[in-house]
PDB file of C-alpha atoms in Angstrom:
ATOM      1  CA  LYS A   1      74.264  71.075  99.973  1.00  0.00           C
ATOM      2  CA  ASN A   2      76.299  72.670  97.206  1.00  0.00           C
ATOM      3  CA  GLU A   3      79.508  74.363  98.258  1.00  0.00           C
ATOM      4  CA  VAL A   4      78.506  77.440  96.191  1.00  0.00           C
ATOM      5  CA  GLU A   5      74.894  78.629  96.259  1.00  0.00           C
ATOM      6  CA  GLN A   6      73.457  81.372  94.114  1.00  0.00           C
ATOM      7  CA  SER A   7      70.174  83.213  94.397  1.00  0.00           C
ATOM      8  CA  PRO A   8      67.912  83.775  92.711  1.00  0.00           C
ATOM      9  CA  GLN A   9      68.011  81.033  90.068  1.00  0.00           C
ATOM     10  CA  ASN A  10      65.969  83.164  87.673  1.00  0.00           C
ATOM     11  CA  LEU A  11      65.485  86.871  87.553  1.00  0.00           C
ATOM     12  CA  THR A  12      63.566  89.127  85.257  1.00  0.00           C
ATOM     13  CA  ALA A  13      63.801  92.860  85.151  1.00  0.00           C
ATOM     14  CA  GLN A  14      62.705  95.885  83.244  1.00  0.00           C
ATOM     15  CA  GLU A  15      65.355  97.891  81.489  1.00  0.00           C
ATOM     16  CA  GLY A  16      66.908 100.406  83.816  1.00  0.00           C
ATOM     17  CA  GLU A  17      66.347  98.420  86.998  1.00  0.00           C
ATOM     18  CA  PHE A  18      69.056  97.777  89.587  1.00  0.00           C
ATOM     19  CA  ILE A  19      69.938  94.080  89.705  1.00  0.00           C
ATOM     20  CA  THR A  20      71.423  92.124  92.541  1.00  0.00           C
ATOM     21  CA  ILE A  21      72.606  88.501  92.371  1.00  0.00           C
ATOM     22  CA  ASN A  22      73.846  86.753  95.499  1.00  0.00           C
ATOM     23  CA  CYS A  23      76.427  84.045  96.075  1.00  0.00           C
ATOM     24  CA  SER A  24      77.191  82.217  99.303  1.00  0.00           C
ATOM     25  CA  TYR A  25      79.912  79.630  99.753  1.00  0.00           C
ATOM     26  CA  SER A  26      80.846  77.161 102.456  1.00  0.00           C
ATOM     27  CA  VAL A  27      84.540  76.406 101.776  1.00  0.00           C
ATOM     28  CA  GLY A  28      87.759  78.273 102.305  1.00  0.00           C
ATOM     29  CA  ILE A  29      88.720  80.278  99.305  1.00  0.00           C
ATOM     30  CA  SER A  30      91.570  82.283  97.877  1.00  0.00           C
ATOM     31  CA  ALA A  31      89.307  84.171  95.425  1.00  0.00           C
ATOM     32  CA  LEU A  32      85.770  84.486  94.172  1.00  0.00           C
ATOM     33  CA  HIS A  33      84.927  84.805  90.483  1.00  0.00           C
ATOM     34  CA  TRP A  34      81.873  86.148  88.668  1.00  0.00           C
ATOM     35  CA  LEU A  35      81.385  84.857  85.144  1.00  0.00           C
ATOM     36  CA  GLN A  36      78.886  85.654  82.428  1.00  0.00           C
ATOM     37  CA  GLN A  37      77.526  83.080  80.013  1.00  0.00           C
ATOM     38  CA  HIS A  38      75.704  84.336  76.929  1.00  0.00           C
ATOM     39  CA  PRO A  39      72.930  82.464  75.208  1.00  0.00           C
ATOM     40  CA  GLY A  40      75.364  81.064  72.664  1.00  0.00           C
ATOM     41  CA  GLY A  41      77.303  79.408  75.477  1.00  0.00           C
ATOM     42  CA  GLY A  42      80.505  81.476  75.588  1.00  0.00           C
ATOM     43  CA  ILE A  43      81.755  82.317  79.057  1.00  0.00           C
ATOM     44  CA  VAL A  44      83.525  85.523  80.012  1.00  0.00           C
ATOM     45  CA  SER A  45      85.216  86.269  83.311  1.00  0.00           C
ATOM     46  CA  LEU A  46      83.806  89.460  84.809  1.00  0.00           C
ATOM     47  CA  PHE A  47      85.553  89.770  88.133  1.00  0.00           C
ATOM     48  CA  MET A  48      88.022  87.968  90.386  1.00  0.00           C
ATOM     49  CA  LEU A  49      88.054  89.340  93.885  1.00  0.00           C
ATOM     50  CA  SER A  50      89.403  88.297  97.288  1.00  0.00           C
ATOM     51  CA  SER A  51      88.233  91.257  99.346  1.00  0.00           C
ATOM     52  CA  GLY A  52      86.248  94.431  99.164  1.00  0.00           C
ATOM     53  CA  LYS A  53      84.674  95.663  95.977  1.00  0.00           C
ATOM     54  CA  LYS A  54      85.406  95.966  92.279  1.00  0.00           C
ATOM     55  CA  LYS A  55      83.632  97.998  89.615  1.00  0.00           C
ATOM     56  CA  HIS A  56      83.723  97.714  85.879  1.00  0.00           C
ATOM     57  CA  GLY A  57      81.298  99.982  83.971  1.00  0.00           C
ATOM     58  CA  ARG A  58      77.760  99.224  85.252  1.00  0.00           C
ATOM     59  CA  LEU A  59      78.875  96.081  87.082  1.00  0.00           C
ATOM     60  CA  ILE A  60      79.902  96.043  90.721  1.00  0.00           C
ATOM     61  CA  ALA A  61      81.026  92.990  92.660  1.00  0.00           C
ATOM     62  CA  THR A  62      81.443  92.860  96.414  1.00  0.00           C
ATOM     63  CA  ILE A  63      82.666  90.203  98.804  1.00  0.00           C
ATOM     64  CA  ASN A  64      82.393  89.725 102.556  1.00  0.00           C
ATOM     65  CA  ILE A  65      84.946  87.111 103.551  1.00  0.00           C
ATOM     66  CA  GLN A  66      83.708  86.796 107.138  1.00  0.00           C
ATOM     67  CA  GLU A  67      80.150  86.094 105.983  1.00  0.00           C
ATOM     68  CA  LYS A  68      81.250  84.038 102.991  1.00  0.00           C
ATOM     69  CA  HIS A  69      79.015  86.003 100.736  1.00  0.00           C
ATOM     70  CA  SER A  70      79.347  87.957  97.498  1.00  0.00           C
ATOM     71  CA  SER A  71      76.964  90.038  95.429  1.00  0.00           C
ATOM     72  CA  LEU A  72      76.988  91.133  91.819  1.00  0.00           C
ATOM     73  CA  HIS A  73      75.145  94.317  91.032  1.00  0.00           C
ATOM     74  CA  ILE A  74      74.144  95.705  87.704  1.00  0.00           C
ATOM     75  CA  THR A  75      73.125  99.314  87.556  1.00  0.00           C
ATOM     76  CA  ALA A  76      70.814 100.692  84.851  1.00  0.00           C
ATOM     77  CA  SER A  77      70.224  97.184  83.427  1.00  0.00           C
ATOM     78  CA  HIS A  78      69.902  96.760  79.702  1.00  0.00           C
ATOM     79  CA  PRO A  79      68.500  93.911  77.542  1.00  0.00           C
ATOM     80  CA  ARG A  80      72.041  93.100  76.466  1.00  0.00           C
ATOM     81  CA  ASP A  81      72.798  92.178  80.072  1.00  0.00           C
ATOM     82  CA  SER A  82      70.525  89.129  79.632  1.00  0.00           C
ATOM     83  CA  ALA A  83      72.697  86.108  80.335  1.00  0.00           C
ATOM     84  CA  VAL A  84      73.492  83.511  82.949  1.00  0.00           C
ATOM     85  CA  TYR A  85      75.719  84.890  85.710  1.00  0.00           C
ATOM     86  CA  ILE A  86      77.886  82.276  87.443  1.00  0.00           C
ATOM     87  CA  CYS A  87      79.645  82.548  90.735  1.00  0.00           C
ATOM     88  CA  ALA A  88      82.689  80.385  91.313  1.00  0.00           C
ATOM     89  CA  VAL A  89      85.273  80.095  94.116  1.00  0.00           C
ATOM     90  CA  SER A  90      88.847  78.892  94.012  1.00  0.00           C
ATOM     91  CA  ASN A  91      91.221  77.701  96.667  1.00  0.00           C
ATOM     92  CA  THR A  92      93.590  75.727  94.447  1.00  0.00           C
ATOM     93  CA  ASP A  93      93.998  75.715  90.651  1.00  0.00           C
ATOM     94  CA  LYS A  94      90.346  74.575  90.400  1.00  0.00           C
ATOM     95  CA  LEU A  95      87.080  76.477  90.437  1.00  0.00           C
ATOM     96  CA  ILE A  96      83.953  75.382  92.227  1.00  0.00           C
ATOM     97  CA  PHE A  97      80.881  76.692  90.410  1.00  0.00           C
ATOM     98  CA  GLY A  98      77.429  77.716  91.436  1.00  0.00           C
ATOM     99  CA  THR A  99      74.585  76.708  89.179  1.00  0.00           C
ATOM    100  CA  GLY A 100      74.109  80.203  87.824  1.00  0.00           C
ATOM    101  CA  THR A 101      71.437  82.873  87.783  1.00  0.00           C
ATOM    102  CA  ARG A 102      69.485  83.363  84.572  1.00  0.00           C
ATOM    103  CA  LEU A 103      68.824  87.079  84.050  1.00  0.00           C
ATOM    104  CA  GLN A 104      66.399  88.442  81.498  1.00  0.00           C
ATOM    105  CA  VAL A 105      66.087  92.208  81.063  1.00  0.00           C
ATOM    106  CA  PHE A 106      63.104  93.352  79.010  1.00  0.00           C
ATOM    107  CA  PRO A 107      62.934  96.691  77.212  1.00  0.00           C
TER     108      PRO A 107
ATOM    109  CA  SER B   1      97.691  88.476  73.378  1.00  0.00           C
ATOM    110  CA  GLN B   2      96.384  85.149  74.517  1.00  0.00           C
ATOM    111  CA  THR B   3      93.686  83.287  72.665  1.00  0.00           C
ATOM    112  CA  ILE B   4      92.030  79.929  73.065  1.00  0.00           C
ATOM    113  CA  HIS B   5      90.676  77.875  70.177  1.00  0.00           C
ATOM    114  CA  GLN B   6      88.216  75.037  70.598  1.00  0.00           C
ATOM    115  CA  TRP B   7      86.659  72.954  67.861  1.00  0.00           C
ATOM    116  CA  PRO B   8      84.355  71.852  66.517  1.00  0.00           C
ATOM    117  CA  ALA B   9      81.581  74.229  67.607  1.00  0.00           C
ATOM    118  CA  THR B  10      78.863  71.602  67.199  1.00  0.00           C
ATOM    119  CA  LEU B  11      78.968  67.893  66.805  1.00  0.00           C
ATOM    120  CA  VAL B  12      76.355  65.186  66.334  1.00  0.00           C
ATOM    121  CA  GLN B  13      77.556  61.663  66.907  1.00  0.00           C
ATOM    122  CA  PRO B  14      75.884  58.263  67.140  1.00  0.00           C
ATOM    123  CA  VAL B  15      75.996  56.247  70.308  1.00  0.00           C
ATOM    124  CA  GLY B  16      79.095  54.073  70.419  1.00  0.00           C
ATOM    125  CA  SER B  17      81.168  56.282  68.104  1.00  0.00           C
ATOM    126  CA  PRO B  18      84.489  57.784  69.187  1.00  0.00           C
ATOM    127  CA  LEU B  19      85.055  61.400  70.144  1.00  0.00           C
ATOM    128  CA  SER B  20      87.958  63.780  69.870  1.00  0.00           C
ATOM    129  CA  LEU B  21      87.655  67.470  70.881  1.00  0.00           C
ATOM    130  CA  GLU B  22      90.681  69.660  70.622  1.00  0.00           C
ATOM    131  CA  CYS B  23      91.618  72.829  72.417  1.00  0.00           C
ATOM    132  CA  THR B  24      94.717  74.987  71.840  1.00  0.00           C
ATOM    133  CA  VAL B  25      95.993  78.061  73.546  1.00  0.00           C
ATOM    134  CA  GLU B  26      98.168  80.760  72.035  1.00  0.00           C
ATOM    135  CA  GLY B  27     100.213  83.460  73.621  1.00  0.00           C
ATOM    136  CA  THR B  28     101.099  81.898  76.941  1.00  0.00           C
ATOM    137  CA  SER B  29     103.396  79.202  78.269  1.00  0.00           C
ATOM    138  CA  ASN B  30     102.719  76.365  80.725  1.00  0.00           C
ATOM    139  CA  PRO B  31      99.049  77.210  81.288  1.00  0.00           C
ATOM    140  CA  ASN B  32      96.719  75.153  83.441  1.00  0.00           C
ATOM    141  CA  LEU B  33      94.173  73.592  81.109  1.00  0.00           C
ATOM    142  CA  TYR B  34      90.672  72.432  81.937  1.00  0.00           C
ATOM    143  CA  TRP B  35      87.820  70.512  80.353  1.00  0.00           C
ATOM    144  CA  TYR B  36      84.293  71.186  81.648  1.00  0.00           C
ATOM    145  CA  ARG B  37      80.879  69.804  80.711  1.00  0.00           C
ATOM    146  CA  GLN B  38      77.626  71.601  81.155  1.00  0.00           C
ATOM    147  CA  ALA B  39      74.508  69.434  80.846  1.00  0.00           C
ATOM    148  CA  ALA B  40      71.288  71.163  79.795  1.00  0.00           C
ATOM    149  CA  GLY B  41      70.055  73.401  82.609  1.00  0.00           C
ATOM    150  CA  ARG B  42      72.952  72.410  84.883  1.00  0.00           C
ATOM    151  CA  GLY B  43      76.100  74.033  86.175  1.00  0.00           C
ATOM    152  CA  LEU B  44      79.607  73.554  84.995  1.00  0.00           C
ATOM    153  CA  GLN B  45      81.252  70.258  85.965  1.00  0.00           C
ATOM    154  CA  LEU B  46      85.045  69.943  85.899  1.00  0.00           C
ATOM    155  CA  LEU B  47      86.004  66.773  83.975  1.00  0.00           C
ATOM    156  CA  PHE B  48      89.790  67.067  83.720  1.00  0.00           C
ATOM    157  CA  TYR B  49      92.577  69.527  84.445  1.00  0.00           C
ATOM    158  CA  SER B  50      96.209  69.614  83.649  1.00  0.00           C
ATOM    159  CA  VAL B  51      99.107  71.547  85.127  1.00  0.00           C
ATOM    160  CA  GLY B  52     101.663  70.387  82.553  1.00  0.00           C
ATOM    161  CA  ILE B  53     102.404  68.109  79.597  1.00  0.00           C
ATOM    162  CA  GLY B  54     101.318  64.564  80.328  1.00  0.00           C
ATOM    163  CA  GLN B  55      99.841  65.507  83.692  1.00  0.00           C
ATOM    164  CA  ILE B  56      96.102  64.905  83.778  1.00  0.00           C
ATOM    165  CA  SER B  57      93.806  64.858  86.767  1.00  0.00           C
ATOM    166  CA  SER B  58      90.374  63.318  86.448  1.00  0.00           C
ATOM    167  CA  GLU B  59      87.605  64.666  88.546  1.00  0.00           C
ATOM    168  CA  VAL B  60      84.700  62.478  87.548  1.00  0.00           C
ATOM    169  CA  PRO B  61      84.697  58.765  86.693  1.00  0.00           C
ATOM    170  CA  GLN B  62      83.336  58.330  83.186  1.00  0.00           C
ATOM    171  CA  ASN B  63      84.094  56.972  79.730  1.00  0.00           C
ATOM    172  CA  LEU B  64      85.959  60.083  78.724  1.00  0.00           C
ATOM    173  CA  SER B  65      89.700  60.653  78.789  1.00  0.00           C
ATOM    174  CA  ALA B  66      91.974  63.639  78.268  1.00  0.00           C
ATOM    175  CA  SER B  67      95.488  64.029  76.958  1.00  0.00           C
ATOM    176  CA  ARG B  68      97.975  66.902  76.807  1.00  0.00           C
ATOM    177  CA  PRO B  69     100.491  66.012  74.093  1.00  0.00           C
ATOM    178  CA  GLN B  70     101.921  69.518  73.921  1.00  0.00           C
ATOM    179  CA  ASP B  71     102.165  72.441  76.324  1.00  0.00           C
ATOM    180  CA  ARG B  72      99.238  74.317  74.831  1.00  0.00           C
ATOM    181  CA  GLN B  73      97.124  71.466  73.457  1.00  0.00           C
ATOM    182  CA  PHE B  74      94.407  69.679  75.414  1.00  0.00           C
ATOM    183  CA  ILE B  75      92.348  66.850  73.905  1.00  0.00           C
ATOM    184  CA  LEU B  76      89.148  65.301  75.172  1.00  0.00           C
ATOM    185  CA  SER B  77      88.418  61.808  73.904  1.00  0.00           C
ATOM    186  CA  SER B  78      86.079  58.889  74.162  1.00  0.00           C
ATOM    187  CA  LYS B  79      86.299  55.423  72.590  1.00  0.00           C
ATOM    188  CA  LYS B  80      82.524  54.898  72.666  1.00  0.00           C
ATOM    189  CA  LEU B  81      80.076  57.697  73.288  1.00  0.00           C
ATOM    190  CA  LEU B  82      76.994  57.248  75.531  1.00  0.00           C
ATOM    191  CA  LEU B  83      73.709  59.187  75.315  1.00  0.00           C
ATOM    192  CA  SER B  84      74.627  60.757  78.672  1.00  0.00           C
ATOM    193  CA  ASP B  85      77.711  62.274  77.116  1.00  0.00           C
ATOM    194  CA  SER B  86      75.560  64.886  75.356  1.00  0.00           C
ATOM    195  CA  GLY B  87      76.188  68.379  76.587  1.00  0.00           C
ATOM    196  CA  PHE B  88      78.192  71.518  76.164  1.00  0.00           C
ATOM    197  CA  TYR B  89      81.921  71.029  76.540  1.00  0.00           C
ATOM    198  CA  LEU B  90      84.165  73.945  77.392  1.00  0.00           C
ATOM    199  CA  CYS B  91      87.928  74.207  77.503  1.00  0.00           C
ATOM    200  CA  ALA B  92      89.585  76.803  79.621  1.00  0.00           C
ATOM    201  CA  TRP B  93      93.077  77.960  80.601  1.00  0.00           C
ATOM    202  CA  SER B  94      94.604  79.880  83.445  1.00  0.00           C
ATOM    203  CA  VAL B  95      98.048  80.862  84.645  1.00  0.00           C
ATOM    204  CA  ARG B  96      99.211  80.658  88.248  1.00  0.00           C
ATOM    205  CA  PRO B  97      99.044  82.515  90.517  1.00  0.00           C
ATOM    206  CA  ILE B  98      96.358  84.780  89.057  1.00  0.00           C
ATOM    207  CA  ASN B  99      94.030  81.899  88.323  1.00  0.00           C
ATOM    208  CA  ILE B 100      91.458  83.764  86.230  1.00  0.00           C
ATOM    209  CA  GLN B 101      90.099  81.188  83.794  1.00  0.00           C
ATOM    210  CA  TYR B 102      89.597  82.072  80.147  1.00  0.00           C
ATOM    211  CA  PHE B 103      87.128  79.924  78.269  1.00  0.00           C
ATOM    212  CA  GLY B 104      86.903  78.673  74.725  1.00  0.00           C
ATOM    213  CA  ALA B 105      83.684  79.103  72.760  1.00  0.00           C
ATOM    214  CA  GLY B 106      82.545  75.571  73.599  1.00  0.00           C
ATOM    215  CA  THR B 107      81.448  72.444  71.664  1.00  0.00           C
ATOM    216  CA  ARG B 108      77.823  71.429  71.685  1.00  0.00           C
ATOM    217  CA  LEU B 109      77.785  67.663  71.492  1.00  0.00           C
ATOM    218  CA  SER B 110      74.636  65.698  70.737  1.00  0.00           C
ATOM    219  CA  VAL B 111      74.870  61.901  71.024  1.00  0.00           C
ATOM    220  CA  LEU B 112      71.932  60.238  69.245  1.00  0.00           C
TER     221      LEU B 112
END
């Protein structure tokens, strides 16, 4: 069993829909990261959080430390949100990655 | 501001040939540096990380090696490439204690 599990693996949505991507982990962590990988391969860090909730534009990330679970929400989704979203956890200098959720948003 | 440069962007190499991928970081000192590989349809796999010059930790046994000859330079090498070395290679940096990792644009390597 992977230490970081994401669901769903693939997700399609119509423009404007509310999107939720889930991440569960089984190890002790100091922080959880959400990353976005665009079709060209480049990876951008979206959030790093260790408790509660963070919001940036239409993106919201939450974490429940007791349940070892995090969610990434996208409000009013847009085709440009199409990407692979990766959850990762850290407890040292290293990250442990989930396998990613491929999101496609259609107009 | 900090930037990370990784090159080349794409590379096609024959089996058995050597490899050298270079990554440099600007605008920060003493970063942690990382090399990752992403095989087609798979997640990111940490290959090497370094917390300082000459300090390399290997995560996965393989025919690849890494070196850090300068504070902000990280090199991924191989003496003889295998078909299984094909993939997307990403360099990243972070600074303790914040630990957000910033990624290079990646190198797509095809070994034929």
